């Protein structure tokens, strides 16, 4: 059914084949996940530049785009609109860019968890959840501040405890 | 460099990055895993003491929340690197119930990354997730909804759906929670529509549409799409609202700035709105009663298209494709105007994103044009546009151009216009991008017909030599299919296949070369040509083994047709083929031997030198270790000594029964056949496929026959025959030509899928043994009833054979050999003689795999006159499903016989051996604790046999002995798997304890996951142990020994015996 399409998974792979983010919206076992990553990095990373952004894979289509040293890949059904998925990838990248301020691979390595937070605000269940970059940025900022506040509280508590046990 | 904010984590990541190689990385990871594991372990130990210590102790013995968080992140990082993280899931899940946001957040994210919906650990989390959903903290609610939305399975749907529904419609919840609730519900509903109760949700959804927040609206709309697609009628009340929102968005642009995308107000929301309107309208069209709101919706949709740009249009047009048709002429006209504008007015711009976006719209417009069944002119425009696209530089557009052109092939009237672009498409076959090459191949394959087959197939063949390995297999298969389907003439077909074998022999399956042999055999005018071609290929250095096979076969049959040409004397042919012999594998040698025998036979007058050369080859292989080669060498040697008699045995192969190509069959399963005018098809139609093939049987000995013409009625093998039996015919060239005279008919039947043994039936085994009745003309219904009865009893004694002479008692026919014994032998192997009497021999050849099998019965007439009105009536067994092919009507009568036989379609044929280790065996054995899953019985009256023989018997029943599992050397432990159509493979375990003092009894324990299966397997094994006849000779003995009771009428070459040899 055309209207029940969704993204099956999202992969971020570096040019060296290191996985930087994986998100699975369809159930795959651990073994399948490893196999998919291996197969796809084998096909996608070896593709020369200036080829098209689509790879046919086991009856699905993987739409990918390279941004600097990172490949962003999303797997969809065969009859989905490839160019549209390419736009969702771009949407994701723009939001990351805005959040990190000119995002680079290192940001995503050391803050891989943040990338997950961002993705969770954009996609749920393989569907686009939020199309406003500003809203996503606001929600992530709110989460960050919650974490900060908790950290401060904690450190003040541990200060108290530390002083009490001196 | 932005740091993670957790020093330990950053240090670890840096360490990993600094590793020089994979080995160092592994060491670092192992160290970290060890560290994390110890920390978690200690924490568990101190968990219980938590309450006993004061708060300060937490820092000493337990992990601080910060540490715990850090370790769980490290786990996720290690997991992402591709290492197995087989512990700590519990810790990650337990963080979900942490009281503070930072830990909770980590718990949720890591859990949803590590686990999938089928993971057991997820169950533990359900309660915590639910608590967060029904709790008051909205940030917690968001986390919980995201997890359930991303990996929630059935149990989540069962326990969370009502709460999620409440959140979605709650007026006190903020939008950020509700939009997540909508998508979470979408996932739960999509996966388990039966669990999530949406009765009465149409009103709720209508209320939701009043929502002002665009995020919530977007998500709700996705949910609505899913709900509506499941049940159109219920949601019609939402339509006017959808239309209203659409108007608001499109006309008033009443949208916050942040929700515009490339200047368009909330495209995704509009998309969903339109989608909904369209789906709902789908149902309206039938009753026709709601035409006014729907046409209003449609008008708005069409207007939407007017303010062009991005992906909103994509979905808009996709949505329009759900309309069966657009009725209103005005709407239709304006719609086409818009489409026309899109098609013609989309320019290529510099900005890549913008370009992608506008082309996404354009391709969707193309799809819509196809869907709307536009006028031919518009379709032609589309094709012209696509033709432009496939030649542009931008690869995405080239790819999509080819893809959409393939879709366009569905429209019959533009196929000719597409063909105009053939040259460009063929160029795309050489594109540097494999994705594009694949599309081009698909398109060429789709557009091929008789008119262009020659060009396209030759192009494919040329490309084959340079194509990458990833594509060769597909390429050669497609070329073979096209060549067969659209061959303008048959010699071209032979050329193509030979070229295919030459260029990509490794990818040419046996099916393909069998097929070419079949055509050559059946078409006399093709034979000299094929022989000549084969001869030419043999001159090439280093040819593929498949080429050796085809050439040898064809030259063996038809090289005498070339005799006058230079280089084609029997001797030269022999020499050139014989040169290849040292290079070929065991499977090819038998074909070469047959060829030699045929060459020898065709050499008239005999050439002594050639003869001695060939005899030398035969005698060399008479001691070959491979049984097939050895047998052929011996037989050919002996036969060729006989001189004139050779002529008979080695006569030319008869025509093959016309049958559908397995390749074409494969191809046709997925597509409609467009090969109406193909030469091969025409041939097939001209030659009555049920043709009477007249074979000139030369009298083998003067006294025997007065030069009878054997009329052979070749049965059509039904399409149900899954595996082509041609392999069998070809590789047994000589046998077949003999057998052809023998098996004046051959019928094939495809058996059987056992149904699951889940319905307990004590008769399972009996039912598996479908009786076969071969009746004379007067055989009628009562008899078949009788056969059913005997079949159900499944007796193997004299009852199993009922010879019922129908008209003359005197005509009673005595079977040769013990039928029960033959049956038993066939239980253990897959080919042999099932029944034999002086007149008829029934051979059986079976292939079994998993839950299905194919059984071919060879009905051989042993006398020289025909047997009439042969009927093979297979009584359908209740636990098997049968597909029967046609049975020949004629094996003309000398005797009227009614024989009822059991077919050896018994339990063990559906078993596949599996050997289990002790670690696998014992838990399974123990878990099947007793009746009815595990049954034990003391069996008496066992035919005494040494333990090794019993082990062999088990092995031949596909019950594989697992040595070393039972410490007692007198016990046998065996395992196997049972296959049926609707169950998975089921493991069965058997233990027999024998008594060395008394070999006639033993104790047997059988266990499996199904009570019926256990029972039947026990009974079956018991039957085998008790009843097994002592084979006084191999069940299929040397031909000359097989008829002790009545010598066959034909003394020189007993057809029955030959048939037996064939099997």
XYZ file of N, CA and C in Angstrom, chain B residues 562-744:
549
model
N 26.916 -34.219 -40.694
C 27.960 -33.339 -41.210
C 29.045 -34.104 -41.960
N 28.855 -35.407 -42.016
C 29.982 -36.268 -42.386
C 30.773 -35.807 -43.605
N 30.094 -35.155 -44.548
C 30.823 -34.822 -45.769
C 31.657 -33.555 -45.637
N 31.429 -32.818 -44.600
C 32.191 -31.574 -44.462
C 33.619 -31.889 -44.019
N 34.512 -30.956 -44.354
C 35.897 -31.197 -43.922
C 35.996 -31.098 -42.397
N 36.807 -31.947 -41.830
C 37.008 -31.910 -40.382
C 35.866 -32.518 -39.602
N 34.932 -33.170 -40.275
C 33.775 -33.694 -39.577
C 33.637 -35.198 -39.735
N 34.681 -35.859 -40.108
C 34.597 -37.310 -40.163
C 34.478 -37.824 -38.737
N 33.893 -38.991 -38.567
C 33.715 -39.516 -37.211
C 35.016 -39.478 -36.425
N 36.068 -39.808 -37.093
C 37.342 -39.861 -36.399
C 37.756 -38.484 -35.896
N 37.608 -37.499 -36.773
C 37.993 -36.145 -36.375
C 37.111 -35.627 -35.245
N 35.821 -35.932 -35.375
C 34.909 -35.518 -34.301
C 35.335 -36.168 -32.993
N 35.580 -37.458 -33.079
C 35.985 -38.149 -31.859
C 37.236 -37.521 -31.271
N 38.220 -37.286 -32.121
C 39.484 -36.766 -31.613
C 39.316 -35.418 -30.928
N 38.518 -34.583 -31.570
C 38.426 -33.236 -30.990
C 37.648 -33.260 -29.675
N 36.671 -34.163 -29.592
C 35.946 -34.255 -28.316
C 36.834 -34.912 -27.268
N 37.540 -35.907 -27.717
C 38.356 -36.652 -26.765
C 39.482 -35.792 -26.174
N 39.892 -34.805 -26.920
C 40.885 -33.862 -26.409
C 40.406 -33.182 -25.129
N 39.104 -32.975 -25.061
C 38.569 -32.229 -23.909
C 38.432 -33.106 -22.677
N 38.418 -34.417 -22.895
C 38.121 -35.308 -21.777
C 38.989 -35.097 -20.543
N 40.288 -34.902 -20.717
C 41.094 -34.724 -19.505
C 40.737 -33.457 -18.727
N 40.064 -32.510 -19.367
C 39.811 -31.243 -18.687
C 38.452 -31.201 -17.992
N 37.624 -32.213 -18.215
C 36.257 -32.088 -17.705
C 36.081 -32.811 -16.380
N 34.974 -32.488 -15.725
C 34.705 -33.092 -14.427
C 33.936 -34.399 -14.609
N 33.765 -35.084 -13.495
C 33.115 -36.391 -13.483
C 31.732 -36.341 -14.134
N 31.018 -35.236 -13.932
C 29.638 -35.211 -14.415
C 29.572 -35.154 -15.943
N 30.636 -34.741 -16.577
C 30.604 -34.624 -18.035
C 31.038 -35.919 -18.725
N 31.872 -36.677 -18.045
C 32.423 -37.880 -18.681
C 31.332 -38.828 -19.202
N 30.261 -39.080 -18.417
C 29.232 -39.979 -18.956
C 28.671 -39.491 -20.292
N 28.518 -38.177 -20.430
C 27.984 -37.645 -21.691
C 28.965 -37.946 -22.815
N 30.246 -37.770 -22.538
C 31.248 -38.044 -23.561
C 31.216 -39.520 -23.955
N 31.066 -40.387 -22.961
C 31.030 -41.819 -23.279
C 29.851 -42.121 -24.198
N 28.702 -41.518 -23.885
C 27.540 -41.737 -24.758
C 27.838 -41.257 -26.166
N 28.491 -40.102 -26.240
C 28.831 -39.559 -27.545
C 29.721 -40.530 -28.323
N 30.720 -41.071 -27.628
C 31.625 -42.009 -28.301
C 30.847 -43.192 -28.852
N 29.945 -43.723 -28.003
C 29.176 -44.880 -28.443
C 28.354 -44.530 -29.677
N 27.803 -43.335 -29.674
C 26.978 -42.934 -30.816
C 27.833 -42.735 -32.066
N 28.993 -42.116 -31.871
C 29.873 -41.923 -33.030
C 30.217 -43.276 -33.637
N 30.523 -44.199 -32.750
C 30.893 -45.536 -33.195
C 29.768 -46.159 -34.004
N 28.565 -45.971 -33.503
C 27.411 -46.567 -34.158
C 27.187 -45.960 -35.543
N 27.461 -44.644 -35.635
C 27.218 -43.965 -36.904
C 28.333 -44.199 -37.929
N 29.420 -44.757 -37.471
C 30.523 -44.948 -38.408
C 30.261 -46.175 -39.275
N 29.759 -45.911 -40.421
C 29.456 -47.003 -41.350
C 30.190 -46.756 -42.669
N 30.946 -47.630 -43.190
C 31.315 -48.910 -42.563
C 32.247 -48.685 -41.369
N 32.250 -49.641 -40.476
C 33.037 -49.492 -39.257
C 34.502 -49.193 -39.558
N 35.033 -48.320 -38.740
C 36.423 -47.938 -38.870
C 37.167 -48.646 -37.744
N 37.969 -49.618 -38.124
C 38.606 -50.467 -37.100
C 39.445 -49.659 -36.114
N 40.131 -48.701 -36.673
C 41.050 -47.957 -35.832
C 40.284 -47.140 -34.785
N 39.223 -46.460 -35.283
C 38.386 -45.674 -34.377
C 37.783 -46.583 -33.321
N 37.315 -47.738 -33.805
C 36.703 -48.685 -32.896
C 37.660 -49.057 -31.766
N 38.869 -49.354 -32.121
C 39.783 -49.794 -31.070
C 40.125 -48.644 -30.136
N 40.177 -47.429 -30.697
C 40.420 -46.267 -29.835
C 39.309 -46.118 -28.808
N 38.093 -46.192 -29.317
C 36.946 -45.972 -28.424
C 36.830 -47.110 -27.425
N 37.059 -48.326 -27.889
C 37.013 -49.445 -26.952
C 38.063 -49.278 -25.873
N 39.193 -48.744 -26.264
C 40.240 -48.527 -25.263
C 39.752 -47.549 -24.185
N 39.037 -46.520 -24.640
C 38.498 -45.561 -23.663
C 37.506 -46.263 -22.746
N 36.611 -47.069 -23.381
C 35.619 -47.767 -22.563
C 36.300 -48.659 -21.537
N 37.272 -49.405 -22.007
C 37.854 -50.347 -21.044
C 38.631 -49.609 -19.964
N 39.146 -48.439 -20.306
C 39.820 -47.650 -19.276
C 38.838 -47.261 -18.170
N 37.617 -46.865 -18.572
C 36.661 -46.383 -17.577
C 35.841 -47.496 -16.933
N 36.053 -48.709 -17.413
C 35.314 -49.815 -16.798
C 35.677 -49.987 -15.338
N 36.832 -49.480 -14.957
C 37.209 -49.588 -13.545
C 37.138 -48.240 -12.852
N 36.399 -47.337 -13.452
C 36.294 -45.999 -12.859
C 35.576 -46.074 -11.515
N 35.972 -45.218 -10.619
C 35.388 -45.270 -9.274
C 33.952 -44.743 -9.273
N 33.642 -43.895 -10.235
C 32.288 -43.357 -10.310
C 31.358 -44.395 -10.946
N 30.287 -44.723 -10.236
C 29.432 -45.824 -10.665
C 28.778 -45.564 -12.021
N 28.357 -44.324 -12.217
C 27.677 -43.989 -13.466
C 28.616 -44.186 -14.661
N 29.818 -43.667 -14.512
C 30.790 -43.781 -15.602
C 31.121 -45.253 -15.842
N 31.338 -45.941 -14.743
C 31.709 -47.350 -14.853
C 30.621 -48.136 -15.582
N 29.395 -47.905 -15.149
C 28.297 -48.650 -15.749
C 28.191 -48.362 -17.248
N 28.294 -47.109 -17.582
C 28.203 -46.765 -19.001
C 29.328 -47.405 -19.796
N 30.519 -47.301 -19.241
C 31.659 -47.845 -19.966
C 31.442 -49.338 -20.215
N 31.025 -50.028 -19.157
C 30.817 -51.474 -19.291
C 29.734 -51.759 -20.323
N 28.617 -51.050 -20.183
C 27.486 -51.339 -21.059
C 27.780 -50.985 -22.514
N 28.357 -49.818 -22.709
C 28.646 -49.414 -24.077
C 29.649 -50.362 -24.726
N 30.598 -50.744 -23.897
C 31.595 -51.652 -24.421
C 30.931 -52.947 -24.908
N 30.113 -53.504 -24.017
C 29.441 -54.752 -24.347
C 28.510 -54.568 -25.546
N 27.763 -53.463 -25.517
C 26.808 -53.227 -26.596
C 27.510 -53.042 -27.935
N 28.613 -52.298 -27.886
C 29.256 -52.002 -29.161
C 29.925 -53.237 -29.765
N 30.144 -54.238 -28.937
C 30.656 -55.504 -29.459
C 29.599 -56.216 -30.296
N 28.343 -55.888 -29.996
C 27.256 -56.633 -30.620
C 27.015 -56.225 -32.059
N 27.677 -55.193 -32.499
C 27.549 -54.806 -33.904
C 26.190 -54.238 -34.220
N 25.454 -54.938 -35.066
C 24.198 -54.406 -35.585
C 23.214 -54.068 -34.479
N 23.233 -54.822 -33.428
C 22.290 -54.594 -32.341
C 22.447 -53.190 -31.766
N 23.647 -52.709 -31.914
C 23.959 -51.389 -31.417
C 23.022 -50.330 -32.006
N 22.699 -50.546 -33.264
C 21.879 -49.576 -33.977
C 20.586 -49.265 -33.237
N 20.037 -50.298 -32.669
C 18.770 -50.109 -31.974
C 18.908 -49.289 -30.728
N 19.823 -49.782 -29.949
C 19.970 -49.182 -28.629
C 20.370 -47.723 -28.752
N 21.218 -47.461 -29.718
C 21.773 -46.126 -29.803
C 21.096 -45.269 -30.862
N 19.888 -45.666 -31.209
C 19.177 -44.875 -32.212
C 19.033 -43.449 -31.720
N 18.722 -42.582 -32.648
C 18.595 -41.177 -32.319
C 17.571 -40.965 -31.216
N 17.798 -39.956 -30.447
C 16.857 -39.640 -29.366
C 15.512 -39.277 -29.947
N 14.456 -39.717 -29.288
C 13.120 -39.346 -29.764
C 12.849 -37.889 -29.431
N 11.781 -37.398 -30.006
C 11.415 -36.020 -29.668
C 10.999 -35.928 -28.218
N 11.309 -34.805 -27.676
C 10.903 -34.597 -26.291
C 9.448 -34.180 -26.267
N 8.767 -34.573 -25.234
C 7.405 -34.052 -25.104
C 7.496 -32.544 -24.971
N 6.571 -31.878 -25.618
C 6.574 -30.414 -25.557
C 6.289 -29.997 -24.131
N 7.082 -29.141 -23.651
C 6.785 -28.665 -22.306
C 7.223 -27.231 -22.187
N 6.678 -26.625 -21.178
C 7.017 -25.223 -21.014
C 8.422 -25.118 -20.452
N 9.133 -24.176 -20.968
C 10.482 -23.953 -20.481
C 10.428 -23.523 -19.027
N 11.306 -24.096 -18.241
C 11.290 -23.715 -16.836
C 11.716 -22.270 -16.672
N 12.529 -21.803 -17.603
C 12.947 -20.401 -17.541
C 11.766 -19.484 -17.773
N 11.072 -19.785 -18.879
C 9.927 -18.956 -19.221
C 8.896 -19.010 -18.116
N 8.767 -20.209 -17.579
C 7.807 -20.381 -16.508
C 8.146 -19.435 -15.372
N 9.417 -19.432 -15.031
C 9.875 -18.540 -13.976
C 9.529 -17.105 -14.326
N 9.848 -16.765 -15.562
C 9.634 -15.379 -15.960
C 8.154 -15.052 -15.977
N 7.347 -16.013 -16.399
C 5.925 -15.724 -16.544
C 5.198 -15.651 -15.231
N 5.797 -16.264 -14.244
C 5.158 -16.166 -12.945
C 4.976 -14.713 -12.548
N 5.892 -13.887 -13.006
C 5.830 -12.511 -12.539
C 5.325 -11.542 -13.598
N 5.175 -11.976 -14.816
C 4.764 -11.006 -15.818
C 3.836 -11.653 -16.833
N 3.104 -10.844 -17.485
C 2.228 -11.376 -18.507
C 3.050 -11.741 -19.733
N 2.606 -12.751 -20.393
C 3.372 -13.188 -21.546
C 3.041 -12.315 -22.740
N 4.074 -11.742 -23.316
C 3.841 -10.894 -24.473
C 4.443 -11.496 -25.721
N 4.822 -12.757 -25.575
C 5.596 -13.367 -26.656
C 4.725 -14.017 -27.710
N 3.638 -13.367 -28.061
C 2.687 -14.035 -28.933
C 3.291 -14.548 -30.233
N 4.151 -13.717 -30.830
C 4.566 -14.092 -32.182
C 5.924 -14.770 -32.217
N 6.397 -15.188 -31.083
C 7.720 -15.780 -31.089
C 7.760 -17.042 -31.939
N 8.874 -17.218 -32.587
C 9.004 -18.365 -33.480
C 8.810 -19.675 -32.728
N 9.386 -19.695 -31.544
C 9.302 -20.935 -30.793
C 7.867 -21.240 -30.408
N 7.193 -20.174 -30.055
C 5.822 -20.387 -29.667
C 4.995 -20.858 -30.856
N 5.282 -20.241 -31.991
C 4.556 -20.646 -33.187
C 4.819 -22.110 -33.489
N 6.077 -22.437 -33.419
C 6.438 -23.841 -33.622
C 5.632 -24.727 -32.697
N 5.624 -24.300 -31.482
C 4.959 -25.118 -30.486
C 3.502 -25.300 -30.842
N 2.939 -24.241 -31.423
C 1.541 -24.364 -31.767
C 1.342 -25.236 -33.001
N 2.287 -25.098 -33.937
C 2.153 -25.901 -35.142
C 2.284 -27.386 -34.828
N 3.303 -27.662 -34.081
C 3.468 -29.066 -33.741
C 2.474 -29.375 -32.646
N 1.583 -30.207 -32.934
C 0.662 -30.584 -31.896
C 1.481 -31.143 -30.751
N 1.320 -30.518 -29.638
C 2.208 -30.894 -28.549
C 1.879 -32.296 -28.053
N 0.695 -32.722 -28.394
C 0.314 -34.053 -27.976
C 0.657 -35.045 -29.093
N 1.643 -34.645 -29.869
C 1.895 -35.310 -31.131
C 2.152 -36.792 -30.994
N 1.761 -37.447 -32.027
C 2.115 -38.849 -32.111
C 3.510 -38.904 -32.698
N 4.383 -39.385 -31.981
C 5.739 -39.467 -32.481
C 5.938 -40.882 -32.987
N 6.237 -40.963 -34.227
C 6.390 -42.298 -34.789
C 7.861 -42.666 -34.762
N 8.145 -43.660 -34.062
C 9.533 -44.086 -34.051
C 9.657 -45.372 -34.836
N 10.643 -45.372 -35.627
C 10.854 -46.551 -36.444
C 11.710 -47.515 -35.651
N 11.065 -48.490 -35.130
C 11.828 -49.450 -34.354
C 12.292 -50.565 -35.266
N 13.548 -50.573 -35.450
C 14.049 -51.659 -36.296
C 13.933 -52.963 -35.548
N 13.531 -53.982 -36.243
C 13.387 -55.273 -35.565
C 14.712 -55.693 -34.958
N 14.649 -55.988 -33.734
C 15.889 -56.340 -33.067
C 16.292 -57.757 -33.435
N 15.327 -58.608 -33.544
C 15.672 -59.902 -34.127
C 14.500 -60.367 -34.980
N 14.837 -60.953 -36.048
C 13.849 -61.234 -37.082
C 12.628 -61.972 -36.593
N 12.844 -62.928 -35.759
C 11.733 -63.742 -35.304
C 10.798 -62.942 -34.412
N 11.371 -62.018 -33.783
C 10.627 -61.337 -32.742
C 9.438 -60.532 -33.262
N 9.685 -59.684 -34.222
C 8.574 -58.825 -34.582
C 8.573 -58.568 -36.068
N 7.435 -58.228 -36.525
C 7.310 -57.948 -37.942
C 7.399 -56.455 -38.173
N 8.491 -55.900 -37.777
C 8.736 -54.480 -38.013
C 7.613 -53.581 -37.546
N 7.314 -53.721 -36.298
C 6.197 -52.906 -35.813
C 6.584 -51.436 -35.766
N 5.596 -50.650 -36.028
C 5.776 -49.241 -35.767
C 5.180 -48.992 -34.391
N 5.994 -48.638 -33.499
C 5.447 -48.372 -32.165
C 4.840 -46.989 -32.139
N 3.598 -46.954 -31.876
C 2.965 -45.650 -31.762
C 3.150 -45.163 -30.336
N 3.815 -44.103 -30.254
C 4.072 -43.620 -28.906
C 3.256 -42.386 -28.661
N 2.439 -42.498 -27.749
C 1.695 -41.299 -27.407
C 2.407 -40.638 -26.248
N 2.898 -39.481 -26.553
C 3.676 -38.828 -25.510
C 2.763 -37.947 -24.681
N 2.726 -38.183 -23.450
C 1.841 -37.365 -22.626
C 2.432 -35.978 -22.445
N 1.573 -35.035 -22.332
C 2.071 -33.706 -22.001
C 2.350 -33.713 -20.515
N 3.492 -33.269 -20.187
C 3.751 -33.163 -18.758
C 3.094 -31.885 -18.293
N 2.377 -31.993 -17.275
C 1.653 -30.804 -16.852
C 2.635 -29.792 -16.292
N 2.155 -28.588 -16.253
C 3.022 -27.534 -15.741
C 3.391 -27.757 -14.298
N 2.627 -28.593 -13.671
C 2.884 -28.800 -12.249
C 4.206 -29.513 -12.007
N 4.719 -30.110 -13.044
C 5.992 -30.778 -12.859
C 7.034 -29.717 -12.612
N 7.557 -29.734 -11.447
C 8.357 -28.579 -11.069
C 9.780 -28.678 -11.547
N 10.325 -29.836 -11.475
C 11.709 -29.940 -11.884
C 11.711 -30.575 -13.254
N 12.387 -29.982 -14.113
C 12.442 -30.544 -15.447
C 13.111 -31.907 -15.367
N 12.536 -32.851 -15.995
C 13.170 -34.159 -15.922
C 14.091 -34.377 -17.098
N 14.334 -33.309 -17.830
C 15.167 -33.442 -19.009
C 16.589 -33.851 -18.655
N 17.056 -33.414 -17.518
C 18.424 -33.745 -17.129
C 18.608 -35.252 -17.155
N 17.645 -35.870 -16.615
C 17.640 -37.293 -16.521
C 17.711 -37.895 -17.925
N 16.933 -37.325 -18.823
C 16.902 -37.902 -20.160
C 18.218 -37.693 -20.890
N 18.759 -36.533 -20.693
C 19.945 -36.237 -21.459
C 21.158 -36.971 -20.944
N 21.312 -36.955 -19.676
C 22.519 -37.576 -19.170
C 22.476 -39.085 -19.335
N 21.350 -39.567 -19.653
C 21.272 -40.997 -19.887
C 20.968 -41.260 -21.338
N 21.683 -40.602 -22.158
C 21.386 -40.674 -23.583
C 21.082 -42.064 -24.074
N 21.974 -42.947 -23.838
C 21.790 -44.266 -24.398
C 20.618 -44.979 -23.741
N 20.606 -44.874 -22.443
C 19.532 -45.548 -21.727
C 18.185 -45.046 -22.206
N 18.168 -43.752 -22.424
C 16.900 -43.180 -22.798
C 16.422 -43.694 -24.141
N 17.350 -43.767 -25.075
C 16.884 -44.202 -26.379
C 16.353 -45.623 -26.288
N 16.951 -46.379 -25.428
C 16.414 -47.708 -25.204
C 15.114 -47.622 -24.436
N 15.161 -46.791 -23.464
C 13.995 -46.722 -22.604
C 12.790 -46.172 -23.336
N 13.076 -45.365 -24.326
C 11.970 -44.794 -25.070
C 11.120 -45.894 -25.684
N 11.804 -46.907 -26.181
C 11.030 -47.977 -26.786
C 10.313 -48.758 -25.707
N 10.856 -48.652 -24.565
C 10.311 -49.415 -23.462
C 9.149 -48.694 -22.818
N 9.475 -47.558 -22.318
C 8.423 -46.848 -21.614
C 7.560 -46.214 -22.673
N 6.723 -47.004 -23.216
C 5.875 -46.505 -24.283
C 5.046 -45.351 -23.810
